[in-house]
Short mmCIF file of C-alpha atoms in Angstrom, two decimals:
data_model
loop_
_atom_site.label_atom_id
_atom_site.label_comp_id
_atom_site.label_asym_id
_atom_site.label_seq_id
_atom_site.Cartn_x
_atom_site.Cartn_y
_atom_site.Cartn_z
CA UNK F 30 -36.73 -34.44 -20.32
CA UNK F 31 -34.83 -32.74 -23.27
CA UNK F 32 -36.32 -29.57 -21.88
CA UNK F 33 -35.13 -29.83 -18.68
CA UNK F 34 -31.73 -31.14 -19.78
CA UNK F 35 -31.48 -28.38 -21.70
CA UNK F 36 -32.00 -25.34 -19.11
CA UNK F 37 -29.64 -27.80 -16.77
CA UNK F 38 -26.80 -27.14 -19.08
CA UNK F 39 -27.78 -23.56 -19.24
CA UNK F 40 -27.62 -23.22 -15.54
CA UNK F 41 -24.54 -25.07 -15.20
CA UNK F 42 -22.91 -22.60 -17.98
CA UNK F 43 -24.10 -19.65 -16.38
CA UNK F 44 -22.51 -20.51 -12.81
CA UNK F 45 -19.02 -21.47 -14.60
CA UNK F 46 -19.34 -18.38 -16.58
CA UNK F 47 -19.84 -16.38 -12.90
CA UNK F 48 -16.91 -18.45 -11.63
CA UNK F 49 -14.86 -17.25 -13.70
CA UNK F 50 -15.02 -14.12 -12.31
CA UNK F 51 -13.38 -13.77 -9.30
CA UNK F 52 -14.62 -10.45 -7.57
CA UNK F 53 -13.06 -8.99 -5.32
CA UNK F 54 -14.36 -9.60 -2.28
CA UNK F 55 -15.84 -12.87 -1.31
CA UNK F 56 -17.39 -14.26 1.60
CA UNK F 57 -20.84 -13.15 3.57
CA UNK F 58 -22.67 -9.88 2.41
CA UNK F 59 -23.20 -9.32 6.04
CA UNK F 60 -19.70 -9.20 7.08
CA UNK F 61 -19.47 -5.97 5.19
CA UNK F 62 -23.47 -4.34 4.51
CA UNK F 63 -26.53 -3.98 6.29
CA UNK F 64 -29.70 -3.23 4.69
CA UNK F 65 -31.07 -1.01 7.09
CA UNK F 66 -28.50 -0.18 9.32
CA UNK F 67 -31.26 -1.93 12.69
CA UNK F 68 -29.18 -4.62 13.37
CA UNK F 69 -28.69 -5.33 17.41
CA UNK F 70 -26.52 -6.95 18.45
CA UNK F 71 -23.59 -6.33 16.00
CA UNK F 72 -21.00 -9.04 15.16
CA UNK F 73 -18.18 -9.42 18.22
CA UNK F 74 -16.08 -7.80 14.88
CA UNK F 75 -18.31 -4.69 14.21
CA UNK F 76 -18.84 -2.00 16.71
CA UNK F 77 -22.28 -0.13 16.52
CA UNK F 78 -20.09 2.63 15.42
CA UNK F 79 -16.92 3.49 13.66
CA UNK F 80 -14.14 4.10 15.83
CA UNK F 81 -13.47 7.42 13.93
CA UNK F 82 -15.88 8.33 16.04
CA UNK F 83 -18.06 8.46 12.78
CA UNK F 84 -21.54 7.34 13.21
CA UNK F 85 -23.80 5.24 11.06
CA UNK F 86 -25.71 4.94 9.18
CA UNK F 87 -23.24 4.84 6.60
CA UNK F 88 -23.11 4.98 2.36
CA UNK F 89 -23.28 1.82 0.27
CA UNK F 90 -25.38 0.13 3.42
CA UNK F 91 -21.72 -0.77 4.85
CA UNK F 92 -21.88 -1.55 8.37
CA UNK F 93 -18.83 1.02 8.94
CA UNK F 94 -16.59 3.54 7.46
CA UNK F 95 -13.27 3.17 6.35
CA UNK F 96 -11.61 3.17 9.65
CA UNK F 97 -14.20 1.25 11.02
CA UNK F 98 -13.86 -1.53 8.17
CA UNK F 99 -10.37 -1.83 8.47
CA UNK F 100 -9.93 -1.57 12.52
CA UNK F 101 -9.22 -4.45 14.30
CA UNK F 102 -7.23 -6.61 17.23
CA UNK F 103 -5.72 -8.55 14.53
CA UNK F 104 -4.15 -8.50 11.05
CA UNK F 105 -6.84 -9.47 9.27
CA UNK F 106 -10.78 -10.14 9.85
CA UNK F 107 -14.12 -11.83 9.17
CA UNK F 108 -12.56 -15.25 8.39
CA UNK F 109 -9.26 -13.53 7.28
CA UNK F 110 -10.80 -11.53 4.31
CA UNK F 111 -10.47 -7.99 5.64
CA UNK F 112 -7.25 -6.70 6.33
CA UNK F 113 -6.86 -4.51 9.02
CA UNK F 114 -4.27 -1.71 9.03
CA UNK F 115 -5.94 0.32 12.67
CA UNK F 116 -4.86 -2.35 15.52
CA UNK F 117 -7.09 -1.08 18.31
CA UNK F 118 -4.61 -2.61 20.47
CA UNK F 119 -0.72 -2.46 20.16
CA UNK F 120 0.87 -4.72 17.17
CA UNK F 121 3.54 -7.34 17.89
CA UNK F 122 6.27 -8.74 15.39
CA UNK F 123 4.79 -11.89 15.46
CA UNK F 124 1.89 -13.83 15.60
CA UNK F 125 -1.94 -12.50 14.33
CA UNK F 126 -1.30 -9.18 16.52
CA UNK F 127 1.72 -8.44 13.92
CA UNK F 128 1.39 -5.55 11.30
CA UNK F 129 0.48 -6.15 7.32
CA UNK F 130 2.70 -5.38 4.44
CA UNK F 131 1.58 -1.69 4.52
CA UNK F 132 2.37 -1.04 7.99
CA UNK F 133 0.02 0.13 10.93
CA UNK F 134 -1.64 3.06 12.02
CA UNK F 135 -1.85 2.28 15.71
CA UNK F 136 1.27 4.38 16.32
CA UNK F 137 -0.24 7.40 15.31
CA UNK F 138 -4.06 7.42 15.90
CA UNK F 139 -5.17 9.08 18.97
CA UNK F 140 -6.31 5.99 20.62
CA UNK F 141 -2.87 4.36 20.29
CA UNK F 142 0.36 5.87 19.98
CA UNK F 143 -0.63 9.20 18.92
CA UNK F 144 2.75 10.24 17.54
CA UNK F 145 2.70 12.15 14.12
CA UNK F 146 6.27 11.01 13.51
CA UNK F 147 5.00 7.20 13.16
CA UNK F 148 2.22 7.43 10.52
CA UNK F 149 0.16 9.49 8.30
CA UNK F 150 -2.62 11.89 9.88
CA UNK F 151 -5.62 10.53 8.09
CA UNK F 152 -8.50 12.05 9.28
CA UNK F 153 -10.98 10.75 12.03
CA UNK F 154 -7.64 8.36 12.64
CA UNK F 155 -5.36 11.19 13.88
CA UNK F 156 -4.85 14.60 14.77
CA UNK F 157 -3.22 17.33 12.10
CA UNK F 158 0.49 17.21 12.45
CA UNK F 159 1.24 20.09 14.58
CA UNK F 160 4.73 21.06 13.15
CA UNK F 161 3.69 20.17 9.41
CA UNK F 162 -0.01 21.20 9.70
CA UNK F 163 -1.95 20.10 6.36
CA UNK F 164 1.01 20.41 3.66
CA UNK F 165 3.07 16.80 3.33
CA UNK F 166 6.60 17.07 3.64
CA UNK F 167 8.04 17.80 0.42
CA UNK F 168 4.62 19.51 -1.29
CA UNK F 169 5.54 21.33 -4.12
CA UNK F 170 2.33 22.79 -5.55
CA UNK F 171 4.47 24.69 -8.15
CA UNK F 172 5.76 21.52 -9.47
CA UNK F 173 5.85 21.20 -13.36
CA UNK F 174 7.03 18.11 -14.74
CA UNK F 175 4.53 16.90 -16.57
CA UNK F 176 1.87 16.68 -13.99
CA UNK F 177 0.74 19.06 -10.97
CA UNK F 178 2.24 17.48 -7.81
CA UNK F 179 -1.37 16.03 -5.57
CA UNK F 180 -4.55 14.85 -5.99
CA UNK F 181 -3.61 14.81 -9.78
CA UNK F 182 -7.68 13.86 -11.30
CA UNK F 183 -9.23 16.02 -8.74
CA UNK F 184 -6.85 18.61 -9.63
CA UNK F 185 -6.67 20.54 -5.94
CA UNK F 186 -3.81 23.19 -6.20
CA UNK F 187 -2.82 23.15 -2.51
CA UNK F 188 -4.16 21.27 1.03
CA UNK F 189 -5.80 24.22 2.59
CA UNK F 190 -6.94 23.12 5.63
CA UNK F 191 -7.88 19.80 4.22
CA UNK F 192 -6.24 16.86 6.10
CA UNK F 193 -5.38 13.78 4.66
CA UNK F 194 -8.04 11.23 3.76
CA UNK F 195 -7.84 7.11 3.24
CA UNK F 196 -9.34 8.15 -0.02
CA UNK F 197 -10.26 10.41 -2.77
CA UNK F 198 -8.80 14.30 -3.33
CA UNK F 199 -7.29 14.56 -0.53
CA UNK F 200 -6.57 10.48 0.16
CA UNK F 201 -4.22 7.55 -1.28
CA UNK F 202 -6.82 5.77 -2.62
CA UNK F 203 -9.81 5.47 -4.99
CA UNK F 204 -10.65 8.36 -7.68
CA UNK F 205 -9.11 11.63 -6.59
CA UNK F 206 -11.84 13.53 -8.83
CA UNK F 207 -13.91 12.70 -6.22
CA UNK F 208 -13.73 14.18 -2.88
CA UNK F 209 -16.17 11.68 -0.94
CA UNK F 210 -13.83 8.40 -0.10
CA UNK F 211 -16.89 6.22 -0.63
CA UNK F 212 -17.78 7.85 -4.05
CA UNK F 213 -14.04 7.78 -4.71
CA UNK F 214 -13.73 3.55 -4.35
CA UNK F 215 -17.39 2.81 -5.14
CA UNK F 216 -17.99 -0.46 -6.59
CA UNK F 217 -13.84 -1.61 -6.31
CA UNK F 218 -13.74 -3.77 -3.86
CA UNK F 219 -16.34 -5.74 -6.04
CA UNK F 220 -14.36 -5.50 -9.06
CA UNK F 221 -12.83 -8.78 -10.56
CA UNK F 222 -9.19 -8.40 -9.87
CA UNK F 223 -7.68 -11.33 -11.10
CA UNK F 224 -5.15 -9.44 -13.32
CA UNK F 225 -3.00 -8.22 -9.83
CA UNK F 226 -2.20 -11.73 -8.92
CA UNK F 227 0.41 -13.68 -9.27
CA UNK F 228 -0.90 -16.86 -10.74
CA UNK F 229 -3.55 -14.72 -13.06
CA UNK F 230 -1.36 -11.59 -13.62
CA UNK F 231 -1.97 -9.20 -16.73
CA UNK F 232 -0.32 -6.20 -15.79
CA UNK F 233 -1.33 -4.71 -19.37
CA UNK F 234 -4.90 -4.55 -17.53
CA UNK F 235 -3.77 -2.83 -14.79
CA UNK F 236 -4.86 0.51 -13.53
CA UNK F 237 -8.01 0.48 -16.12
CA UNK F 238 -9.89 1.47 -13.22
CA UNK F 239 -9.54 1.98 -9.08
CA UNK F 240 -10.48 -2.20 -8.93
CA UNK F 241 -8.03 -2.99 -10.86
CA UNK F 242 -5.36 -0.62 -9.50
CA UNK F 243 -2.73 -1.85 -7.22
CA UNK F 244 -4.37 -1.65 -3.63
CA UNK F 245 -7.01 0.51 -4.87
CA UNK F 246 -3.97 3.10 -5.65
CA UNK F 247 -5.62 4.65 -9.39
CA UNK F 248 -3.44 3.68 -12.27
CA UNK F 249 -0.68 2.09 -10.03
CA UNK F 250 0.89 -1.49 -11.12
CA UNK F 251 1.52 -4.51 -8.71
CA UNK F 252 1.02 -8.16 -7.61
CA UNK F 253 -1.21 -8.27 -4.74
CA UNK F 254 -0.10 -10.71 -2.06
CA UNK F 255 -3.18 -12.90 -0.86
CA UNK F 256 -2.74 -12.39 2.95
CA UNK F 257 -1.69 -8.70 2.94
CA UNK F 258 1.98 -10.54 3.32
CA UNK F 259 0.96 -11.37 6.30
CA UNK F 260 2.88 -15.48 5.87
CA UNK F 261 5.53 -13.42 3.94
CA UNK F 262 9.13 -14.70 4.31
CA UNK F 263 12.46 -14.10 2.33
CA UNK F 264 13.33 -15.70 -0.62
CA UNK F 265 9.91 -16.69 -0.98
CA UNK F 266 7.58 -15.59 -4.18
CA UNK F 267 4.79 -15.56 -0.90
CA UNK F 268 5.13 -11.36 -1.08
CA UNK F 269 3.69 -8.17 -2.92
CA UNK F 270 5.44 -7.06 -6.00
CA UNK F 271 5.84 -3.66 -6.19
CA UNK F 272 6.18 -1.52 -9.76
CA UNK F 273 9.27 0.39 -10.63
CA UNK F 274 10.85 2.24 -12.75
CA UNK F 275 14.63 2.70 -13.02
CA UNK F 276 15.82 6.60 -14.03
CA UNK F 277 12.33 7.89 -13.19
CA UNK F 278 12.88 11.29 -11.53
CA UNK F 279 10.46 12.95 -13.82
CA UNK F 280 7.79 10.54 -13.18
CA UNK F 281 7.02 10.19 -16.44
CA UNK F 282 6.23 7.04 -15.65
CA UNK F 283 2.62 7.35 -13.42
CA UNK F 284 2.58 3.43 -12.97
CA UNK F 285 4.95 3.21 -10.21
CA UNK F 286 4.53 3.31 -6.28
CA UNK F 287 7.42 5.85 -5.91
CA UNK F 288 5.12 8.22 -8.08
CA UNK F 289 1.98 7.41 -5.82
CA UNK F 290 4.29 9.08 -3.44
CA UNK F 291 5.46 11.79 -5.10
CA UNK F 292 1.71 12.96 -5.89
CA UNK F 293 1.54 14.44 -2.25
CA UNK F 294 5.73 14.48 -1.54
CA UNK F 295 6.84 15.62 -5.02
CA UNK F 296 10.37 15.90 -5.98
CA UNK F 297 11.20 14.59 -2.15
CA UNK F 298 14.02 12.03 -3.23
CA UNK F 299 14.47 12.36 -6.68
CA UNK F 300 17.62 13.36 -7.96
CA UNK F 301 18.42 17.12 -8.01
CA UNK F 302 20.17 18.49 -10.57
CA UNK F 303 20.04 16.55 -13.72
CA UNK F 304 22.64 13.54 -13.48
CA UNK F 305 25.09 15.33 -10.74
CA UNK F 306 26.25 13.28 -7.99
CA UNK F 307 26.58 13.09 -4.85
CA UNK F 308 22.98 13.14 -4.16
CA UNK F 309 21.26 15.44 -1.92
CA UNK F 310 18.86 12.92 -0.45
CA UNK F 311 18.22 9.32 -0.73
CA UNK F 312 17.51 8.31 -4.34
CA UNK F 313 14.57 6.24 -5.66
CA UNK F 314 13.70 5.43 -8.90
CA UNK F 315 17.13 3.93 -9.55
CA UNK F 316 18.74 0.24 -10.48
CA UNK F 317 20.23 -0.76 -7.45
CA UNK F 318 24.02 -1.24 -8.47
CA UNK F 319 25.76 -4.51 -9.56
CA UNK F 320 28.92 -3.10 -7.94
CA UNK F 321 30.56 -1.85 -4.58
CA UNK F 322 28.44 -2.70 -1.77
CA UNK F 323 25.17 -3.06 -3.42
CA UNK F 324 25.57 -6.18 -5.09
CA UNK F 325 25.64 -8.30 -2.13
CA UNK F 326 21.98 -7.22 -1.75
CA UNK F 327 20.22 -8.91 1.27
CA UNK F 328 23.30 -11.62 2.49
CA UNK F 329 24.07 -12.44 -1.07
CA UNK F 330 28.09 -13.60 -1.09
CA UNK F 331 28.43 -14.60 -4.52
CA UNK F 332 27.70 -10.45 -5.96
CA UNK F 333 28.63 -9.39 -9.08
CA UNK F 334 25.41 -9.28 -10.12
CA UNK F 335 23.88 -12.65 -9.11
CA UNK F 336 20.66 -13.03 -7.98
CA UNK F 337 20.07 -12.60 -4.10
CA UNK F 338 16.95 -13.62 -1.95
CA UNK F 339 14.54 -10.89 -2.09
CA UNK F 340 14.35 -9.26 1.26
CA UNK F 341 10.58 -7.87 2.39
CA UNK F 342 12.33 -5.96 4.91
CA UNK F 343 14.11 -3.65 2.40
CA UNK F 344 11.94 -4.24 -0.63
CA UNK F 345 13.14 -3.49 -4.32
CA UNK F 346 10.84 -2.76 -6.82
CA UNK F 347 10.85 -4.24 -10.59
CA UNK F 348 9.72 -2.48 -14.41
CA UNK F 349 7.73 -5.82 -15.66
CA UNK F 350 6.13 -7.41 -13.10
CA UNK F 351 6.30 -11.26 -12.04
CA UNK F 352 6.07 -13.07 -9.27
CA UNK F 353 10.17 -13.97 -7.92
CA UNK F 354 11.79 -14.87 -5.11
CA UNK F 355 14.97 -13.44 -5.89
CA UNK F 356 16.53 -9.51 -7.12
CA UNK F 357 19.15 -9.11 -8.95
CA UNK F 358 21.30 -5.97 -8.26
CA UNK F 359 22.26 -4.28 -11.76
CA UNK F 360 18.70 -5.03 -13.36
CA UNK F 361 15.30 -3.73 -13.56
CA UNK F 362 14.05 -6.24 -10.85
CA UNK F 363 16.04 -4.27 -8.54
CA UNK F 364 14.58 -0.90 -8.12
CA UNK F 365 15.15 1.37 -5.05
CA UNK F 366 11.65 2.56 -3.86
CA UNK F 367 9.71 4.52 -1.28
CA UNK F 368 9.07 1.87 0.13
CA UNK F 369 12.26 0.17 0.23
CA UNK F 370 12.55 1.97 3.29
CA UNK F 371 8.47 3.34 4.46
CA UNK F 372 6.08 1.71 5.15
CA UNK F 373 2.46 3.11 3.82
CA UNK F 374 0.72 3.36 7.01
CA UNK F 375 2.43 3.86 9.59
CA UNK F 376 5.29 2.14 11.70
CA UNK F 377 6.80 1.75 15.33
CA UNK F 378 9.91 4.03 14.28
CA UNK F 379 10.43 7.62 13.17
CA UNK F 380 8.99 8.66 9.65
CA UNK F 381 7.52 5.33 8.98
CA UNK F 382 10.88 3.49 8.68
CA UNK F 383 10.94 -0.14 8.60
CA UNK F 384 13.44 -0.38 10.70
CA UNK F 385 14.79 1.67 13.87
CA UNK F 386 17.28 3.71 12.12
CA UNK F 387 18.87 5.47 15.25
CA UNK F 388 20.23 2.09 16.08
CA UNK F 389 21.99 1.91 12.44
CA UNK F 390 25.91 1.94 13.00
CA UNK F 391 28.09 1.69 10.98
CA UNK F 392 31.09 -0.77 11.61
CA UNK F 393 28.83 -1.92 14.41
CA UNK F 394 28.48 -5.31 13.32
CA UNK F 395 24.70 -5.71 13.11
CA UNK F 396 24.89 -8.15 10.69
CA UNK F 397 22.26 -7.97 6.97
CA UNK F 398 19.76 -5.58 9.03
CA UNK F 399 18.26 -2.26 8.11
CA UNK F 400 20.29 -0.01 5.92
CA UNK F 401 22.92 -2.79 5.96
CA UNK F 402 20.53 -5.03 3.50
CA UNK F 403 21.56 -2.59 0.60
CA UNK F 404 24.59 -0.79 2.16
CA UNK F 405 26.52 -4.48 2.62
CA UNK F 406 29.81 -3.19 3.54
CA UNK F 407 29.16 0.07 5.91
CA UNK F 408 28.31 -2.39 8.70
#
């Protein structure tokens, strides 16, 4: 009996140790790999192919590629663990048809929208953009502050006639020294990523490796959101975090999303010209002020400074992560971003917006919408 008792507590250690653990992904092997790529039928949620139009069988014995993965009818899938960021049918504002945190690429893959204005072209998803044709807006392969502008590991000098990928050299995501997007995420999504969440963050672990990278995003710092944001409200800590860094137009700082940006858009909305003002375009990488306008971020009356409810409509970013529920204009939890006014995917307006920006008028009395979150007083 000691015997036995003995290998019991053994057992029992070992699972608690594997508890500990939390990978990744969770849930069925099946609702992501096949061992043989025979199965028939497929799942109602897997298609027998991608709909990239890419055919199986395909690497890592996943039933699909990227696109195919991360397609869907819905925001998320297979029990709510996938998100899904390709709506094969048209998203809605509300409701499980509405768009993730990241945006949608519906609006600009050729079996949806197909407008180039309303997403990024990633390949197999959409066609080149035919009045920017492989370059991203803003490419500067000449760039030289610090780092070459693109795929910075894999080291390409220019796009060629290489069209954007979901990952790799020529993608957002995974290793960008490697120009296959499975070799370029392999073994992430299995990768214990406790250190991007709120309730277990570490951000001094972050961006070790692609798993433990912000969204996959190599080296970038954030709090993941459980549901994609999907529940996400205002004034809520129920919402991604994004990484900032205030008077970063040198990106010397490689930990933010504005410089996962600027990798492919370089010096696009940084500030021209050393500390001259007024600025040439739209500034990120800067405190949002604690003054004029700006201080009565999101609705907030009291200004001056206070804290306002955080607004995941017009996101601010912040240089030490935590998980809040409120920004305060004038500090480093305020941050202007990229994102503060794209979305990553795609969107339903012009140039990824978040918002439709030809209906933005000033003095029209649209209330704290849009470009009036930050800009408080030009409504």
């Amino acid at each position: 009996m000691r015997k036995w008792s003995l290998i019991l507590v053994l057992i029992v250690g070992l699972v608690g140790l594997y508890g500990v653990a939390q990978a990744k992904v969770s849930g069925p092997c099946a609702n992501c790999h096949t061992m043989h790529y025979s199965q028939s039928p497929w799942p109602s949620e897997w298609p027998s192919s991608s709909p990239s139009g890419v055919s199986g069988p395909y690497k890592a014995l996943t039933t699909s590629d990227c696109v195919g993965c991360h397609s869907g009818s819905s925001a998320t899938k297979a029990g709510g663990t996938i998100p899904v960021v390709n709506m094969t049918t048209k998203p809605t504002g509300t409701g499980p048809e509405k768009s993730l945190a990241g945006g949608n690429f519906y609006w600009v893959a050729t079996n949806g929208g197909n407008d180039s204005t309303k997403g990024h072209n990633v390949k197999y998803l959409a066609a080149v953009d035919s009045n920017l044709n492989y370059d991203p807006p803003g490419w500067d392969p000449n760039a030289t502050s610090g780092f070459t502008f693109g795929q910075v590991a894999g080291g390409a000098a220019n796009w060629g006639s290489n069209q954007l990928t979901c990952a790799g050299t020529y993608g957002c995501h995974g290793d960008h020294s490697q120009a296959d997007d499975f070799a370029a995420i392999y073994g992430s999504h299995h990768t214990d990523d406790s250190v991007l969440k709120a309730a277990t963050l570490d951000e001094t672990a972050q961006g070790t490796s692609v798993g433990t990278s912000y969204r996959f995003l190599a080296g970038i710092h954030g709090i993941e959101d459980s549901d994609w944001e999907y529940s996400a409200t205002d004034g809520t800590t129920d919402h991604n975090e994004y990484k900032g860094a205030s008077s970063n137009q040198d990106y010397a700082d490689k930990t933010t999303i504005s410089y996962l940006c600027a990798e492919c858009h370089g010096y696009f909305h940084s500030e021209i010209g050393g500390t001259s003002h007024p600025w040439l375009r739209h500034p990120t990488d800067i405190v949002l002020p604690a003054a004029g306008e700006y201080q009565y971020y999101n609705g907030n009356t009291t200004g001056g400074g206070s804290a306002s409810d955080y607004s995941i409509v017009a996101p601010v970013g912040m240089a030490t992560l935590s998980s809040r529920s409120t920004a305060t204009p004038g500090t480093s939890d305020a941050i202007v971003l990229c994102i503060s006014c794209h979305r990553a995917h795609g969107s339903e307006y012009p140039d990824l917006l978040r918002w439709d920006y030809s209906t933005m008028e000033a003095g029209g009395g649209a209330g704290n919408v849009g470009c009036f979150i930050c800009h408080t007083q030009k409504d």
